[in-house]
XYZ file of C-alpha atoms in Angstrom:
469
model
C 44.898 -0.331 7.857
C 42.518 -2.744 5.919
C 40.826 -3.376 9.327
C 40.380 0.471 10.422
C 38.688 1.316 6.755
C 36.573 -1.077 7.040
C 35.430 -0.095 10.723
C 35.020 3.375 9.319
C 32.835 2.084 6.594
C 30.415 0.226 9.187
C 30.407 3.126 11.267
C 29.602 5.280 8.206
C 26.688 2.982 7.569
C 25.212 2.714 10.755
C 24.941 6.075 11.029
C 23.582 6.774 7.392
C 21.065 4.122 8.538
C 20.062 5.814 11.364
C 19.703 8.921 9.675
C 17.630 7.343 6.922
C 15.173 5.257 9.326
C 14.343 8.380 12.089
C 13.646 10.400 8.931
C 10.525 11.341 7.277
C 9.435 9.605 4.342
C 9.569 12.336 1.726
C 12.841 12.247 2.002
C 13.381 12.760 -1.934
C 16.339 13.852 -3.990
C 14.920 14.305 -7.970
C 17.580 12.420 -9.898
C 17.412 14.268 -13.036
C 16.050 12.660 -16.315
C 18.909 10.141 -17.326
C 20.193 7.300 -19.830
C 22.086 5.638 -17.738
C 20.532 5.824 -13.720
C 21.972 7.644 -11.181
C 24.723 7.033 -8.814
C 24.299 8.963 -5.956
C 21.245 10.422 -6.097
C 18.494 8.216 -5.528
C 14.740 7.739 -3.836
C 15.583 7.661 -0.278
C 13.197 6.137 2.389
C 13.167 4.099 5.864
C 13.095 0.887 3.303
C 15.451 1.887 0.711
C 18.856 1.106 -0.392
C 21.853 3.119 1.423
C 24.869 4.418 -0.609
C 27.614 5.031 1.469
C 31.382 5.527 -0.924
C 29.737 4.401 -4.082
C 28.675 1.123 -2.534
C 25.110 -0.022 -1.961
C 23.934 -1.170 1.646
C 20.444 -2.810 1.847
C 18.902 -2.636 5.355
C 17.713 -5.822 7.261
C 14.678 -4.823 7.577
C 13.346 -3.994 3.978
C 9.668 -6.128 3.074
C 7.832 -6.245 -0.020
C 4.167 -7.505 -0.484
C 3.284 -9.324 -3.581
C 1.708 -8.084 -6.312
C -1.957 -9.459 -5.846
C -5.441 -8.079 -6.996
C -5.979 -6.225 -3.696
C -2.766 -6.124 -1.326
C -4.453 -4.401 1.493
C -6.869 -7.135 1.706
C -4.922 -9.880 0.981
C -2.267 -8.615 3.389
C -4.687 -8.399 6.345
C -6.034 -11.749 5.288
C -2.896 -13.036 5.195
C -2.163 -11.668 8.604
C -5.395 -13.277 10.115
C -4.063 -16.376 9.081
C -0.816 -16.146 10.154
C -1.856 -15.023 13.744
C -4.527 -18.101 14.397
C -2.215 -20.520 13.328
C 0.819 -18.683 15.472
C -1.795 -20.069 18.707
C -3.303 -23.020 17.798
C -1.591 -26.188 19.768
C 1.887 -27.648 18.254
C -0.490 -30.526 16.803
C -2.992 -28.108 14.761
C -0.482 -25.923 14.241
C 1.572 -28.249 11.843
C -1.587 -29.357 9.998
C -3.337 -26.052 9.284
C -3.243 -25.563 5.593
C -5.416 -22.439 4.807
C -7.060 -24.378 1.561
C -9.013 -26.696 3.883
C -12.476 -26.359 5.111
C -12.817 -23.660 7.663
C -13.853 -25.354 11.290
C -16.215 -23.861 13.671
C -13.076 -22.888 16.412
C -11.757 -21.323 13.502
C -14.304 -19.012 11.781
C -15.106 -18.079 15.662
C -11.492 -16.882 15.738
C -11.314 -14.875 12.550
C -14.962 -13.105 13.403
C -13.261 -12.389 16.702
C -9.900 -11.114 15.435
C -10.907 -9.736 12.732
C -14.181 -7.402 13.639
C -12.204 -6.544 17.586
C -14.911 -8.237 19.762
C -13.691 -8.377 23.640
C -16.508 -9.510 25.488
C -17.179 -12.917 26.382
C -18.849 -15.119 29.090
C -17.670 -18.644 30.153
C -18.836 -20.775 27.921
C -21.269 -23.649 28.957
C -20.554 -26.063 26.542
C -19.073 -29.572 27.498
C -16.364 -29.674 24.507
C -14.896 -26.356 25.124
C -11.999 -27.073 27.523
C -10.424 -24.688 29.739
C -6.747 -24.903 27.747
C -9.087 -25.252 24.115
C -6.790 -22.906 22.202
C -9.780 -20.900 20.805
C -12.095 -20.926 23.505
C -11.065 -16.593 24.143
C -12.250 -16.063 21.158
C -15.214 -18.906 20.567
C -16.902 -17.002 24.025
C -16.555 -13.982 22.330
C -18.490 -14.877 19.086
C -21.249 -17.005 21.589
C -21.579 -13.789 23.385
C -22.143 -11.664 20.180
C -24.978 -13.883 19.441
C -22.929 -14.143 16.408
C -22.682 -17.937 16.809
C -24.472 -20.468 18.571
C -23.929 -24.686 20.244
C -25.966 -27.144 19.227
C -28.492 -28.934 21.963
C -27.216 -31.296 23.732
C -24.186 -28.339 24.745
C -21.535 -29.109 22.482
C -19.899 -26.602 20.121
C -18.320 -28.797 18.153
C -15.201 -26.583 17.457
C -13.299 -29.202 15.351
C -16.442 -29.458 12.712
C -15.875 -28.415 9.351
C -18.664 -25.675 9.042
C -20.811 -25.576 5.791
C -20.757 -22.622 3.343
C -24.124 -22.134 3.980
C -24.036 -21.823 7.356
C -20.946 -19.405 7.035
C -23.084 -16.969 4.955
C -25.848 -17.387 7.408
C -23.091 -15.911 10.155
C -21.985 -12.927 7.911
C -25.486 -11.781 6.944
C -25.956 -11.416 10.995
C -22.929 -8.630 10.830
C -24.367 -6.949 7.733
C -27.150 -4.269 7.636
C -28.154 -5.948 4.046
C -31.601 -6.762 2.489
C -32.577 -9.387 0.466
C -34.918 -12.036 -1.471
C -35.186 -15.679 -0.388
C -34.980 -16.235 -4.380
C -32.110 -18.738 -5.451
C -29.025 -17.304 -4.843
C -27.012 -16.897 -8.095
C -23.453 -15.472 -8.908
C -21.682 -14.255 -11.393
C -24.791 -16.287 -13.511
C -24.440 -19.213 -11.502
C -26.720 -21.246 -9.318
C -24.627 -21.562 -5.580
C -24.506 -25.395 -5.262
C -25.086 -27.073 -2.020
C -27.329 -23.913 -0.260
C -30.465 -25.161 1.316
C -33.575 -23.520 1.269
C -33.446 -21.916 4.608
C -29.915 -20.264 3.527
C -31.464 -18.497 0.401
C -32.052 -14.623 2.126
C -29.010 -14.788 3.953
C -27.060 -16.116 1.169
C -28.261 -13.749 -1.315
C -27.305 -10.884 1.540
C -23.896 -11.768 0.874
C -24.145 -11.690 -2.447
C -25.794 -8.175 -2.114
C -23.238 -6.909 -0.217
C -20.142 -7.362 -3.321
C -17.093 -8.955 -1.192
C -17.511 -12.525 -2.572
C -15.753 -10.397 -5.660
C -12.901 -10.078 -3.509
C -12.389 -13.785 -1.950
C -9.852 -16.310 -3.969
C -11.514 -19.071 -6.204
C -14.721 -17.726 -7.031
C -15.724 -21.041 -8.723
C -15.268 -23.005 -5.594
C -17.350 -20.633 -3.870
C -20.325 -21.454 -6.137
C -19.539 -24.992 -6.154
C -17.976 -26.324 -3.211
C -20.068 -27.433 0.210
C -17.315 -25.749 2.260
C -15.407 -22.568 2.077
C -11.817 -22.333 2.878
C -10.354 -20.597 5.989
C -8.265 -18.268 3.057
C -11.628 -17.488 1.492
C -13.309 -16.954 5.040
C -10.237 -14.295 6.032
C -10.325 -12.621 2.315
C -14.360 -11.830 3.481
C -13.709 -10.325 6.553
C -10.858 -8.603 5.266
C -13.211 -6.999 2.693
C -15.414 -6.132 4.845
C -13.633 -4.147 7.060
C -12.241 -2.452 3.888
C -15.445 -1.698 2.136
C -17.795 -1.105 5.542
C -18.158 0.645 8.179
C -18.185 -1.570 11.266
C -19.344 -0.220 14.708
C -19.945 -2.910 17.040
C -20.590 -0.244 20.573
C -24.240 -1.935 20.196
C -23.304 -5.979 19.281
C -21.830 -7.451 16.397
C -25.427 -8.070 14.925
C -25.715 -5.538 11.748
C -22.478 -3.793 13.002
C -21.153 -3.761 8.927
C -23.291 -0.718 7.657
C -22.659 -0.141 3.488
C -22.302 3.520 2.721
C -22.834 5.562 -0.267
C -19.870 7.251 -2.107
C -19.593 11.056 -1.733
C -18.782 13.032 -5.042
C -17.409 16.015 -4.438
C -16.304 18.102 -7.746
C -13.584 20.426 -7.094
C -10.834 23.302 -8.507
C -7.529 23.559 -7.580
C -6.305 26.563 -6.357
C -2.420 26.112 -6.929
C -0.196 23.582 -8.829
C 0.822 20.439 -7.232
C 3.519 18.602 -9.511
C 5.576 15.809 -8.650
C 8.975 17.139 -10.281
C 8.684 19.971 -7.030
C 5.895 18.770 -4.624
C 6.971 16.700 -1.253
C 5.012 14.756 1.008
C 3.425 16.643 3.737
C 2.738 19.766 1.179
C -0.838 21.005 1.803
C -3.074 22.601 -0.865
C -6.561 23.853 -1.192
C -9.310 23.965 -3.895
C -13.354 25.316 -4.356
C -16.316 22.996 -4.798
C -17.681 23.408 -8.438
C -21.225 21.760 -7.284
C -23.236 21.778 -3.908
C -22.185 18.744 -1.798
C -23.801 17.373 1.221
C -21.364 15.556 3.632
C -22.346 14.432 7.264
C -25.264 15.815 6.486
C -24.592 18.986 5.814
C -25.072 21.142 2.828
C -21.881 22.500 1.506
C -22.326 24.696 -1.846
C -20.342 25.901 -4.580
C -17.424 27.632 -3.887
C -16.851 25.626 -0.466
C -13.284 25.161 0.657
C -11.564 21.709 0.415
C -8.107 21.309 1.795
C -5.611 17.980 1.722
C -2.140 17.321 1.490
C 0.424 15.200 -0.603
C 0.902 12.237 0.623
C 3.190 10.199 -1.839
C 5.646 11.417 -4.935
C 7.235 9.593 -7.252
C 9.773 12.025 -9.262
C 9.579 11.688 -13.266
C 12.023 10.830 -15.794
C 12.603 9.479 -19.428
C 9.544 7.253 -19.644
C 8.853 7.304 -16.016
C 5.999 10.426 -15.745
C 5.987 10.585 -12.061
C 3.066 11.059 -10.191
C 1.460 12.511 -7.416
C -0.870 10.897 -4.664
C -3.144 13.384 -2.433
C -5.450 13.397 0.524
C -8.589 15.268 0.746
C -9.356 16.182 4.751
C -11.395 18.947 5.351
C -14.557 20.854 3.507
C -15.470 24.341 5.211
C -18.139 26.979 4.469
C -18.554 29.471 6.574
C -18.804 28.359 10.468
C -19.005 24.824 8.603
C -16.497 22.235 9.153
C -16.355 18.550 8.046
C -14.178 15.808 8.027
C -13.681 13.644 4.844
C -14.989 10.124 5.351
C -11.903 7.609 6.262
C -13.741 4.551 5.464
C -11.989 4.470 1.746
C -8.547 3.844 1.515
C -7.903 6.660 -1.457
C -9.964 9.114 -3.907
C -10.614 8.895 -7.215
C -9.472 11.269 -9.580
C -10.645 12.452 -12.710
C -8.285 15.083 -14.560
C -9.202 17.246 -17.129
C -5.957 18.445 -19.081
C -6.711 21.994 -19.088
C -4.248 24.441 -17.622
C -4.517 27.910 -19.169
C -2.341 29.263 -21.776
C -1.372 32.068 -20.322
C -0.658 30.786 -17.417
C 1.556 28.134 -19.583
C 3.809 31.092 -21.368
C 4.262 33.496 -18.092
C 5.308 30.533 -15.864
C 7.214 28.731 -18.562
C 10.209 30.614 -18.343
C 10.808 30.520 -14.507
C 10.412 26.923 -14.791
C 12.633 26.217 -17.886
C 15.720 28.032 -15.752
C 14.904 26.593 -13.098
C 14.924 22.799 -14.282
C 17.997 23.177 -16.439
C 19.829 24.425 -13.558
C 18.658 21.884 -11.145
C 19.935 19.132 -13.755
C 22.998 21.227 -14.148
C 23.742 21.585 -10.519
C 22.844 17.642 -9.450
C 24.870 16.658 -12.299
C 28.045 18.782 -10.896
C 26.955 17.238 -7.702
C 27.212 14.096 -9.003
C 30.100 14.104 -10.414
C 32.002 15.557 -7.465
C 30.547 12.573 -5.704
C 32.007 10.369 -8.145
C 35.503 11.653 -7.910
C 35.177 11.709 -4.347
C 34.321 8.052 -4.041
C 37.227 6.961 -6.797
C 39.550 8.955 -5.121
C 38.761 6.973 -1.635
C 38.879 3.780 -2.648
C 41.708 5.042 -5.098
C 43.724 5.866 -1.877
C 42.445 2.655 -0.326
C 43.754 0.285 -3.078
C 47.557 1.991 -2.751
C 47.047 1.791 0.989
C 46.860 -1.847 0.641
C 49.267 -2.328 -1.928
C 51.838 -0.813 0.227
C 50.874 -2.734 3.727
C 50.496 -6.188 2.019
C 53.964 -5.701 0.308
C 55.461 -4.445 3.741
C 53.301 -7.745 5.824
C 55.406 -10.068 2.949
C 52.416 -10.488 0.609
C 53.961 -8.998 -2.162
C 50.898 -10.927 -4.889
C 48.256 -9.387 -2.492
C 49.756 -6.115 -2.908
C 50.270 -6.671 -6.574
C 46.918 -7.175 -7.164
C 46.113 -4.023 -5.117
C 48.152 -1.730 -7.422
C 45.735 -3.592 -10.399
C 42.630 -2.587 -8.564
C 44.056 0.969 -8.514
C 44.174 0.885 -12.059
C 40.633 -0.202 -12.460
C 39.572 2.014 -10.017
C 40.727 5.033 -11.979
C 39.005 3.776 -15.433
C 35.439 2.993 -13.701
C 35.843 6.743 -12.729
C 36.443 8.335 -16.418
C 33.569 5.601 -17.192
C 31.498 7.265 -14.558
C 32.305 10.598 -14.886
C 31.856 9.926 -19.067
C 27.981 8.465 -18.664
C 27.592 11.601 -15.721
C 28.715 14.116 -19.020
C 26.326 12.501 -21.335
C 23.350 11.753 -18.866
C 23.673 15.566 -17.707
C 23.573 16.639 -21.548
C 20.681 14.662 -22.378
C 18.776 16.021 -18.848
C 19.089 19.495 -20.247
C 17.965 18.948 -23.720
C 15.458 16.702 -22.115
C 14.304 19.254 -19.621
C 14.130 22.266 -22.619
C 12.480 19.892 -24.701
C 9.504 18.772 -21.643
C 8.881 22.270 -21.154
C 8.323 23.572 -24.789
C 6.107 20.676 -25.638
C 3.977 21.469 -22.128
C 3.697 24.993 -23.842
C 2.303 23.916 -27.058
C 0.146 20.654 -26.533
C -0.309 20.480 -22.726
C -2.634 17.037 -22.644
C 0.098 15.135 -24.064
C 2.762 16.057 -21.306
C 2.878 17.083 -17.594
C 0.966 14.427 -16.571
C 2.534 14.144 -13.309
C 0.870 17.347 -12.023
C -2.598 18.943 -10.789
C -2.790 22.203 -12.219
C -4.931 25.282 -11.327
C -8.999 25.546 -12.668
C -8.327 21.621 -13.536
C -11.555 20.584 -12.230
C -11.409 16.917 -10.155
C -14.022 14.276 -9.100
C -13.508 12.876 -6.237
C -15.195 10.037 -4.609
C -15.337 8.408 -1.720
């Protein structure tokens, strides 16, 4: 008996798992406002917990990313790493440490990697073997004119390559001016920079990503820069340019100016009601000109939501959109992509009528949403006490009948505890649901009388936004 419930129970998970991981990922049930959490109604995703009879399953394949400065460039950075080390040789493989001195093989690899280059010639140089493990990508950079050998036809790919000489390499893939004053950083002189390194040096400095790369103090005073430091660049780059290299890698990073666009909503987005993949629209407030068009006032700007995170007792929720489109007229334009999200700047404004005539509908509707997941909930509750319930009586009765009368003994004690953790359950469900009522009544009325100090997890109509790309 033991053995069937528990092949039911893996059978009930791999399916629940299945479910979760071919669905979308607004999959969302709005747990209402609580003291004490929720038991069965939680944030569901391809990476989330899975309750399946009150107990909690955590897939194998769930990741997190640590909390750094910038995770999408440290990630990618990260990644970099991680794949040049995955083909170096067994023997530089066990010594790379990504806090040394970048080499020449190496920075050839992560300009290769990381900006896509594909075509290379053989290269002519007498230390470049044909099993070198970098010599793919080393022809690659030669062939970009990115990098260069020295004279008498070496490469010297094991050479620890100066800093200097690195920024001399990255201002050939920017489209940057700049003096041939002394370079200086954050107020400080860059140490070990020769002369001839000054305009290329102060290029980088021009173009903002040392901002971005670890140990900014080493980077002013060290001779070398790291291979970390060296895949946090490139990383940044590819974040904060746009790279086109159809005609060379040579100035393929162009800089681009932000686009401001000021707009109105035309409808209420809120993230107690909004799901992922809702679309919206709103009107330009100012004349914009995108892709080098002229769009004026009263222009058409449409996106979609593409995140929600459900408020709750000193959790407000919020809502993440996407601007796409802008259309006047026969006029059409895509958004740029090169930014990874918009800025928003909310004015709390929503109009007071408005407020009153939709406060109602929403007040009914909100209590009886936390009325009707709390009933929910609790019949979830009973139904997973009364399983295992059933299942510690089961037990009790086939490990008594197999001659293991203690085993069964303790069974009938589980039963017992079983059936108190479900008056405890059903007790915190009673209160939680009370509180989400008053709660929800209370949210409401105060939205009525001083909107900017609640409802902060919505977009609301004639709120004008700025947003920049």
């Amino acid at each position: 008996m033991k053995l069937t419930k528990e092949l039911l129970m893996a059978m009930g998970v791999i399916c629940v798992t299945a479910g979760v991981a071919t669905a979308a990922d607004s999959i969302q049930a709005y747990a209402h406002p609580t003291l004490f959490g929720s038991q069965g109604h939680a944030l569901v995703t391809a990476e989330s917990d899975v309750i399946v009879g009150g107990r909690i399953y955590k897939p194998c394949h769930v990741k997190t990313i640590e909390n750094k400065q910038n995770v999408i460039v440290g990630h990618y950075a990260k990644q970099m790493l991680k794949d040049m080390k995955a083909k170096m040789d067994e023997k530089r493989g066990a010594l790379h440490d990504p806090k040394m001195p970048v080499l020449r093989s190496e920075l050839a690899f992560l300009i290769s990697e990381g900006l896509g280059l594909t075509k290379g010639d053989s290269t002519k140089y007498t230390d470049i073997s044909e099993g070198y493990w970098a010599k793919t990508e080393i022809e690659r950079a030669l062939t970009a004119d990115v990098m260069i050998g020295y004279p008498d036809s070496t490469f010297k790919p094991d050479k620890a390559i100066t800093k200097a000489e690195v920024f001399c390499t990255f201002a050939k893939l920017m489209n940057l001016e700049a003096d041939a004053s002394v370079p200086v950083l954050n107020g400080q002189t860059i140490k070990y920079v020769p002369e001839w390194a000054y305009q290329a040096t102060n290029e980088v400095i021009a173009s903002g990503l040392l901002s971005l790369v670890p140990n900014t103090d080493k980077v002013i005073n060290d001779e070398y820069l790291s291979k970390e430091q060296v895949a946090y660049f490139i990383s940044a780059m590819k974040r904060n340019f746009r790279i086109d290299t159809s005609n060379g890698a040579i100035g393929c990073a162009y800089k681009y100016e932000p686009v401001a666009v000021k707009i109105k909503l035309s409808e209420r987005l809120s993230a107690r009601v909004s799901n992922v993949g809702d679309t919206f629209t709103a009107k330009t407030t100012e004349d914009v000109t995108i892709c080098g068009t002229c769009y004026p006032a009263g222009s058409t700007v449409k996106g979609k939501v593409v995140s929600v995170a459900r408020p709750g007792v000193k959790k407000p929720g919020y809502l993440e959109v996407q601007f796409d489109t802008i259309s006047n007229g026969e006029n059409c334009a895509n958004f740029p992509k090169q930014l990874s999200s918009a800025q928003a700047d909310v004015m709390k404004n929503p109009n007071i009528i408005s407020r009153v005539l939709g406060a109602p509908f929403s007040m009914v509707g909100r209590v009886a949403g936390v009325a009707g997941r709390t009933i929910s909930e609790g019949a979830e509750v009973i139904a997973n006490g009364v399983e295992e319930y059933g299942g510690n009586w089961s037990d009790a009765f086939v490990d008594t009948a197999s001659l293991h009368p203690l085993k069964g003994l303790k069974s009938v004690g589980s039963s017992f505890i079983t059936a108190g953790k479900g008056v405890y359950n059903l007790s915190k469900l009673a209160v939680s649901g009370t509180f989400g009522v008053l709660y929800e009544f209370y949210d409401e009325c105060k939205y009525i009388i001083v909107p900017n100090t609640t409802n902060d997890s919505s977009l609301n109509p004639d709120e004008e936004l700025t947003i920049i790309f």
